[in-house]
Short mmCIF file of C-alpha atoms and ligand atoms in Angstrom, two decimals:
data_model
loop_
_atom_site.label_atom_id
_atom_site.label_comp_id
_atom_site.label_asym_id
_atom_site.label_seq_id
_atom_site.Cartn_x
_atom_site.Cartn_y
_atom_site.Cartn_z
CA UNK R 1 -76.17 -97.11 8.33
CA UNK R 2 -79.40 -95.79 9.74
CA UNK R 3 -80.33 -92.16 10.04
CA UNK R 4 -79.30 -91.44 13.63
CA UNK R 5 -75.63 -92.54 13.36
CA UNK R 6 -75.29 -90.72 10.03
CA UNK R 7 -76.64 -87.49 11.55
CA UNK R 8 -74.27 -87.91 14.51
CA UNK R 9 -71.31 -88.32 12.15
CA UNK R 10 -72.23 -85.20 10.18
CA UNK R 11 -72.70 -83.20 13.37
CA UNK R 12 -69.42 -84.33 14.90
CA UNK R 13 -67.53 -83.41 11.70
CA UNK R 14 -69.28 -80.05 11.80
CA UNK R 15 -68.28 -79.58 15.45
CA UNK R 16 -64.67 -80.41 14.68
CA UNK R 17 -64.47 -77.71 11.97
CA UNK R 18 -66.41 -75.32 14.24
CA UNK R 19 -63.69 -75.73 16.86
CA UNK R 20 -61.00 -74.87 14.29
CA UNK R 21 -62.93 -71.85 13.06
CA UNK R 22 -63.50 -70.65 16.63
CA UNK R 23 -59.75 -70.81 17.29
CA UNK R 24 -59.00 -68.89 14.09
CA UNK R 25 -61.57 -66.22 14.94
CA UNK R 26 -60.09 -65.83 18.40
CA UNK R 27 -56.51 -65.72 17.13
CA UNK R 28 -57.38 -62.84 14.79
CA UNK R 29 -59.62 -60.95 17.21
CA UNK R 30 -62.71 -61.51 15.06
CA UNK R 31 -66.05 -61.53 16.86
CA UNK R 32 -68.32 -63.87 14.88
CA UNK R 33 -72.08 -63.53 15.40
CA UNK R 34 -74.59 -66.04 14.05
CA UNK R 35 -78.03 -64.45 13.45
CA UNK R 36 -80.93 -66.89 13.48
CA UNK R 37 -84.67 -66.40 13.08
CA UNK R 38 -87.73 -67.53 11.21
CA UNK R 39 -87.90 -66.33 7.58
CA UNK R 40 -88.68 -62.64 7.38
CA UNK R 41 -88.11 -61.68 11.02
CA UNK R 42 -85.75 -58.93 9.91
CA UNK R 43 -82.19 -60.33 9.94
CA UNK R 44 -81.13 -58.58 6.73
CA UNK R 45 -82.94 -55.40 7.75
CA UNK R 46 -81.08 -55.37 11.08
CA UNK R 47 -77.79 -55.81 9.21
CA UNK R 48 -78.66 -53.13 6.64
CA UNK R 49 -79.38 -50.62 9.36
CA UNK R 50 -76.25 -51.66 11.28
CA UNK R 51 -73.96 -51.32 8.25
CA UNK R 52 -75.59 -48.02 7.37
CA UNK R 53 -74.79 -46.69 10.86
CA UNK R 54 -71.16 -47.81 10.99
CA UNK R 55 -68.23 -45.64 9.88
CA UNK R 56 -66.75 -46.60 6.48
CA UNK R 57 -63.56 -47.52 8.31
CA UNK R 58 -65.29 -50.24 10.38
CA UNK R 59 -63.78 -53.68 9.81
CA UNK R 60 -67.01 -55.57 9.30
CA UNK R 61 -67.98 -58.38 6.94
CA UNK R 62 -71.12 -60.42 6.32
CA UNK R 63 -71.87 -63.93 5.12
CA UNK R 64 -75.55 -64.30 4.38
CA UNK R 65 -77.26 -67.63 3.84
CA UNK R 66 -80.38 -68.47 1.88
CA UNK R 67 -81.76 -71.51 0.12
CA UNK R 68 -81.97 -69.55 -3.14
CA UNK R 69 -81.17 -66.07 -4.52
CA UNK R 70 -78.46 -63.46 -4.02
CA UNK R 71 -81.05 -60.94 -2.85
CA UNK R 72 -79.75 -60.43 0.68
CA UNK R 73 -76.13 -60.03 -0.44
CA UNK R 74 -77.25 -57.48 -3.02
CA UNK R 75 -79.10 -55.53 -0.32
CA UNK R 76 -76.11 -55.61 2.03
CA UNK R 77 -73.37 -54.81 -0.52
CA UNK R 78 -74.75 -51.30 -0.96
CA UNK R 79 -72.91 -50.19 2.18
CA UNK R 80 -69.43 -50.94 0.86
CA UNK R 81 -68.39 -53.69 3.27
CA UNK R 82 -67.35 -57.21 2.17
CA UNK R 83 -70.45 -59.38 1.76
CA UNK R 84 -70.86 -62.88 0.34
CA UNK R 85 -74.02 -64.84 -0.30
CA UNK R 86 -74.06 -68.52 0.62
CA UNK R 87 -76.77 -70.27 -1.38
CA UNK R 88 -77.47 -73.68 0.12
CA UNK R 89 -79.62 -74.97 -2.75
CA UNK R 90 -82.14 -76.59 -0.40
CA UNK R 91 -80.41 -77.10 2.93
CA UNK R 92 -82.28 -75.38 5.76
CA UNK R 93 -79.19 -74.19 7.67
CA UNK R 94 -75.57 -73.19 7.17
CA UNK R 95 -72.76 -75.53 8.18
CA UNK R 96 -69.06 -75.05 8.85
CA UNK R 97 -67.90 -76.33 5.45
CA UNK R 98 -69.91 -73.57 3.77
CA UNK R 99 -68.43 -71.00 6.17
CA UNK R 100 -64.86 -72.25 5.64
CA UNK R 101 -65.24 -72.19 1.87
CA UNK R 102 -66.65 -68.67 1.77
CA UNK R 103 -64.01 -67.33 4.17
CA UNK R 104 -61.12 -68.79 2.16
CA UNK R 105 -60.11 -65.55 0.42
CA UNK R 106 -60.86 -63.17 3.32
CA UNK R 107 -58.15 -62.14 5.78
CA UNK R 108 -59.61 -62.60 9.25
CA UNK R 109 -57.00 -60.24 10.67
CA UNK R 110 -58.80 -57.46 8.74
CA UNK R 111 -62.25 -58.31 10.19
CA UNK R 112 -63.31 -57.23 13.68
CA UNK R 113 -66.97 -58.18 13.32
CA UNK R 114 -68.17 -61.06 11.18
CA UNK R 115 -71.93 -61.35 10.90
CA UNK R 116 -73.38 -64.61 9.65
CA UNK R 117 -77.03 -64.39 8.64
CA UNK R 118 -78.29 -67.96 8.79
CA UNK R 119 -81.00 -69.41 6.56
CA UNK R 120 -84.43 -68.30 7.79
CA UNK R 121 -85.48 -71.16 10.07
CA UNK R 122 -85.99 -71.44 13.84
CA UNK R 123 -85.14 -75.14 14.07
CA UNK R 124 -82.33 -76.51 11.84
CA UNK R 125 -79.69 -73.76 12.40
CA UNK R 126 -79.78 -74.37 16.15
CA UNK R 127 -78.06 -77.77 15.72
CA UNK R 128 -75.11 -76.45 13.68
CA UNK R 129 -72.28 -74.70 15.50
CA UNK R 130 -70.55 -72.40 12.99
CA UNK R 131 -67.64 -71.52 15.26
CA UNK R 132 -69.36 -68.30 16.23
CA UNK R 133 -68.81 -66.65 19.61
CA UNK R 134 -72.45 -65.64 19.86
CA UNK R 135 -75.76 -66.87 18.60
CA UNK R 136 -78.39 -64.15 18.34
CA UNK R 137 -82.05 -65.05 17.86
CA UNK R 138 -84.51 -62.57 16.36
CA UNK R 139 -88.24 -62.64 16.99
CA UNK R 140 -90.56 -60.15 15.32
CA UNK R 141 -93.69 -58.91 17.01
CA UNK R 142 -95.82 -60.41 14.23
CA UNK R 143 -94.73 -63.96 15.14
CA UNK R 144 -96.36 -64.23 18.56
CA UNK R 145 -95.01 -64.26 22.09
CA UNK R 146 -95.18 -68.06 22.42
CA UNK R 147 -92.30 -68.83 20.03
CA UNK R 148 -89.61 -69.25 22.73
CA UNK R 149 -91.74 -72.02 24.26
CA UNK R 150 -92.44 -73.72 20.92
CA UNK R 151 -88.86 -73.54 19.59
CA UNK R 152 -86.86 -73.70 22.83
CA UNK R 153 -83.54 -74.96 21.45
CA UNK R 154 -82.54 -71.80 19.65
CA UNK R 155 -83.71 -69.59 22.54
CA UNK R 156 -81.73 -71.75 24.97
CA UNK R 157 -78.55 -71.50 22.89
CA UNK R 158 -78.72 -67.79 22.04
CA UNK R 159 -77.07 -65.22 24.22
CA UNK R 160 -79.19 -62.35 22.94
CA UNK R 161 -82.80 -62.05 21.81
CA UNK R 162 -83.57 -59.15 19.49
CA UNK R 163 -87.28 -58.41 19.32
CA UNK R 164 -87.84 -56.74 15.96
CA UNK R 165 -90.48 -54.63 14.19
CA UNK R 166 -91.54 -52.85 17.39
CA UNK R 167 -93.06 -50.11 15.21
CA UNK R 168 -95.85 -52.62 14.47
CA UNK R 169 -96.83 -53.03 18.13
CA UNK R 170 -99.87 -50.73 17.82
CA UNK R 171 -101.28 -53.03 15.11
CA UNK R 172 -100.63 -56.54 16.43
CA UNK R 173 -101.71 -58.25 19.66
CA UNK R 174 -98.17 -59.00 20.86
CA UNK R 175 -97.62 -59.21 24.62
CA UNK R 176 -94.05 -57.95 25.04
CA UNK R 177 -93.84 -58.84 28.75
CA UNK R 178 -95.03 -62.39 28.04
CA UNK R 179 -92.56 -62.79 25.15
CA UNK R 180 -89.67 -61.74 27.36
CA UNK R 181 -90.86 -63.92 30.24
CA UNK R 182 -91.16 -66.90 27.87
CA UNK R 183 -87.63 -66.34 26.57
CA UNK R 184 -86.30 -66.16 30.13
CA UNK R 185 -88.18 -69.32 31.12
CA UNK R 186 -86.09 -71.11 28.50
CA UNK R 187 -82.92 -69.13 29.11
CA UNK R 188 -82.90 -67.16 32.38
CA UNK R 189 -79.74 -65.16 31.53
CA UNK R 190 -81.01 -64.16 28.08
CA UNK R 191 -80.20 -60.57 27.16
CA UNK R 192 -83.03 -58.86 25.30
CA UNK R 193 -83.09 -55.83 23.00
CA UNK R 194 -86.03 -54.31 21.15
CA UNK R 195 -85.55 -52.68 17.77
CA UNK R 196 -87.42 -51.19 14.88
CA UNK R 197 -85.51 -51.07 11.61
CA UNK R 198 -88.00 -48.73 9.99
CA UNK R 199 -87.96 -46.19 12.84
CA UNK R 200 -84.42 -46.79 14.12
CA UNK R 201 -85.62 -47.39 17.70
CA UNK R 202 -83.22 -49.45 19.80
CA UNK R 203 -80.22 -49.08 17.46
CA UNK R 204 -78.15 -47.12 19.98
CA UNK R 205 -78.54 -50.00 22.45
CA UNK R 206 -77.76 -52.57 19.74
CA UNK R 207 -74.54 -50.81 18.67
CA UNK R 208 -73.50 -50.42 22.31
CA UNK R 209 -74.18 -54.13 22.88
CA UNK R 210 -71.97 -55.02 19.89
CA UNK R 211 -69.16 -52.79 21.10
CA UNK R 212 -69.28 -54.23 24.64
CA UNK R 213 -69.51 -57.79 23.36
CA UNK R 214 -66.42 -57.36 21.22
CA UNK R 215 -64.51 -56.07 24.25
CA UNK R 216 -65.49 -59.09 26.36
CA UNK R 217 -64.63 -61.37 23.44
CA UNK R 218 -61.14 -59.92 23.13
CA UNK R 219 -60.62 -60.18 26.88
CA UNK R 220 -61.72 -63.83 27.08
CA UNK R 221 -59.08 -66.58 26.99
CA UNK R 222 -59.44 -68.96 24.01
CA UNK R 223 -60.51 -71.91 26.17
CA UNK R 224 -63.46 -69.91 27.56
CA UNK R 225 -65.08 -69.35 24.18
CA UNK R 226 -67.02 -72.54 23.56
N1 LIG V 1 -92.53 -52.64 9.88
C1 LIG V 1 -91.32 -53.20 9.88
N2 LIG V 1 -90.98 -54.04 8.90
C2 LIG V 1 -89.74 -54.58 8.94
C3 LIG V 1 -88.81 -54.30 9.97
N3 LIG V 1 -87.70 -55.02 9.76
C4 LIG V 1 -87.91 -55.71 8.63
N4 LIG V 1 -89.13 -55.45 8.13
C5 LIG V 1 -89.73 -56.01 6.91
O1 LIG V 1 -89.86 -57.41 7.06
C6 LIG V 1 -89.63 -58.07 5.82
C7 LIG V 1 -88.56 -59.13 5.98
O2 LIG V 1 -87.35 -58.50 6.37
P1 LIG V 1 -85.92 -59.14 6.09
O3 LIG V 1 -84.92 -58.24 6.70
O4 LIG V 1 -85.78 -59.45 4.64
O5 LIG V 1 -86.04 -60.48 6.90
P2 LIG V 1 -85.01 -61.71 6.96
O6 LIG V 1 -85.08 -62.26 8.34
O7 LIG V 1 -83.69 -61.28 6.48
O8 LIG V 1 -85.68 -62.71 5.93
P3 LIG V 1 -85.02 -64.06 5.31
O9 LIG V 1 -83.60 -63.76 4.96
O10 LIG V 1 -85.84 -64.34 4.12
O11 LIG V 1 -85.15 -65.12 6.38
C8 LIG V 1 -89.24 -56.97 4.83
O12 LIG V 1 -90.38 -56.62 4.09
C9 LIG V 1 -88.80 -55.84 5.73
O13 LIG V 1 -88.98 -54.57 5.14
C10 LIG V 1 -89.20 -53.37 10.98
O14 LIG V 1 -88.46 -53.04 11.93
N5 LIG V 1 -90.47 -52.87 10.89
MG1 LIG V 2 -82.48 -62.11 5.03
#
């Protein structure tokens, strides 16, 4: 078997499990969000700040993926919510088998928001549906405003762009208007938020976005979720 048919087979098996996961998430009212970015754009920092700002009673859980180390899970567990590390051992993205396995002993009916932090990579994770309702792409101001044009797939598939590290804008030549225009060239309906995890800027808007998105998720019929 050559490479293309084998990749197709793996992807179609992944899509099949993604469909099952999506149904389970919907049945239990769980909004699943898949966070994708280049390494170091601030996915874990965004989650740390989010968990820090949520009431202890919030029904939130996190699966965080990396090629190696438990570092991100250790950072995120400090806030008292359920967190599991998925260590891929070399694979540059998460897939649905990893998600299924790590969800096995969690009760989805107890989780309103499930964050999945994907492996840091702007390319591979975009091909793997994890059954999420929403893909969110992060782009930090140190990466350059041209990234949506260079890595269009993930910007096309993501509903929301979070531009991170805005506190660094005085120190880097990042053209915010051009970055947003580039993202909307790839995905005209893209929603865009700007945040700084160190200063807390933009977190009110981010939490409001999450709250609204969960409401629309709960209101949507199951067949409208793909
Ligand atoms: N100045 C500044 N630094 C930030 C901000 N957010 C994250 N960082 C820093 O950026 C670095 C990477 O942040 P992480 O949150 O670990 O990034 P990540 O996307 O989770 O990284 P990987 O999981 O390795 O892909 C850390 O040193 C953070 O402290 C921010 O808003 N402002
Ligand atoms: Mg991380």
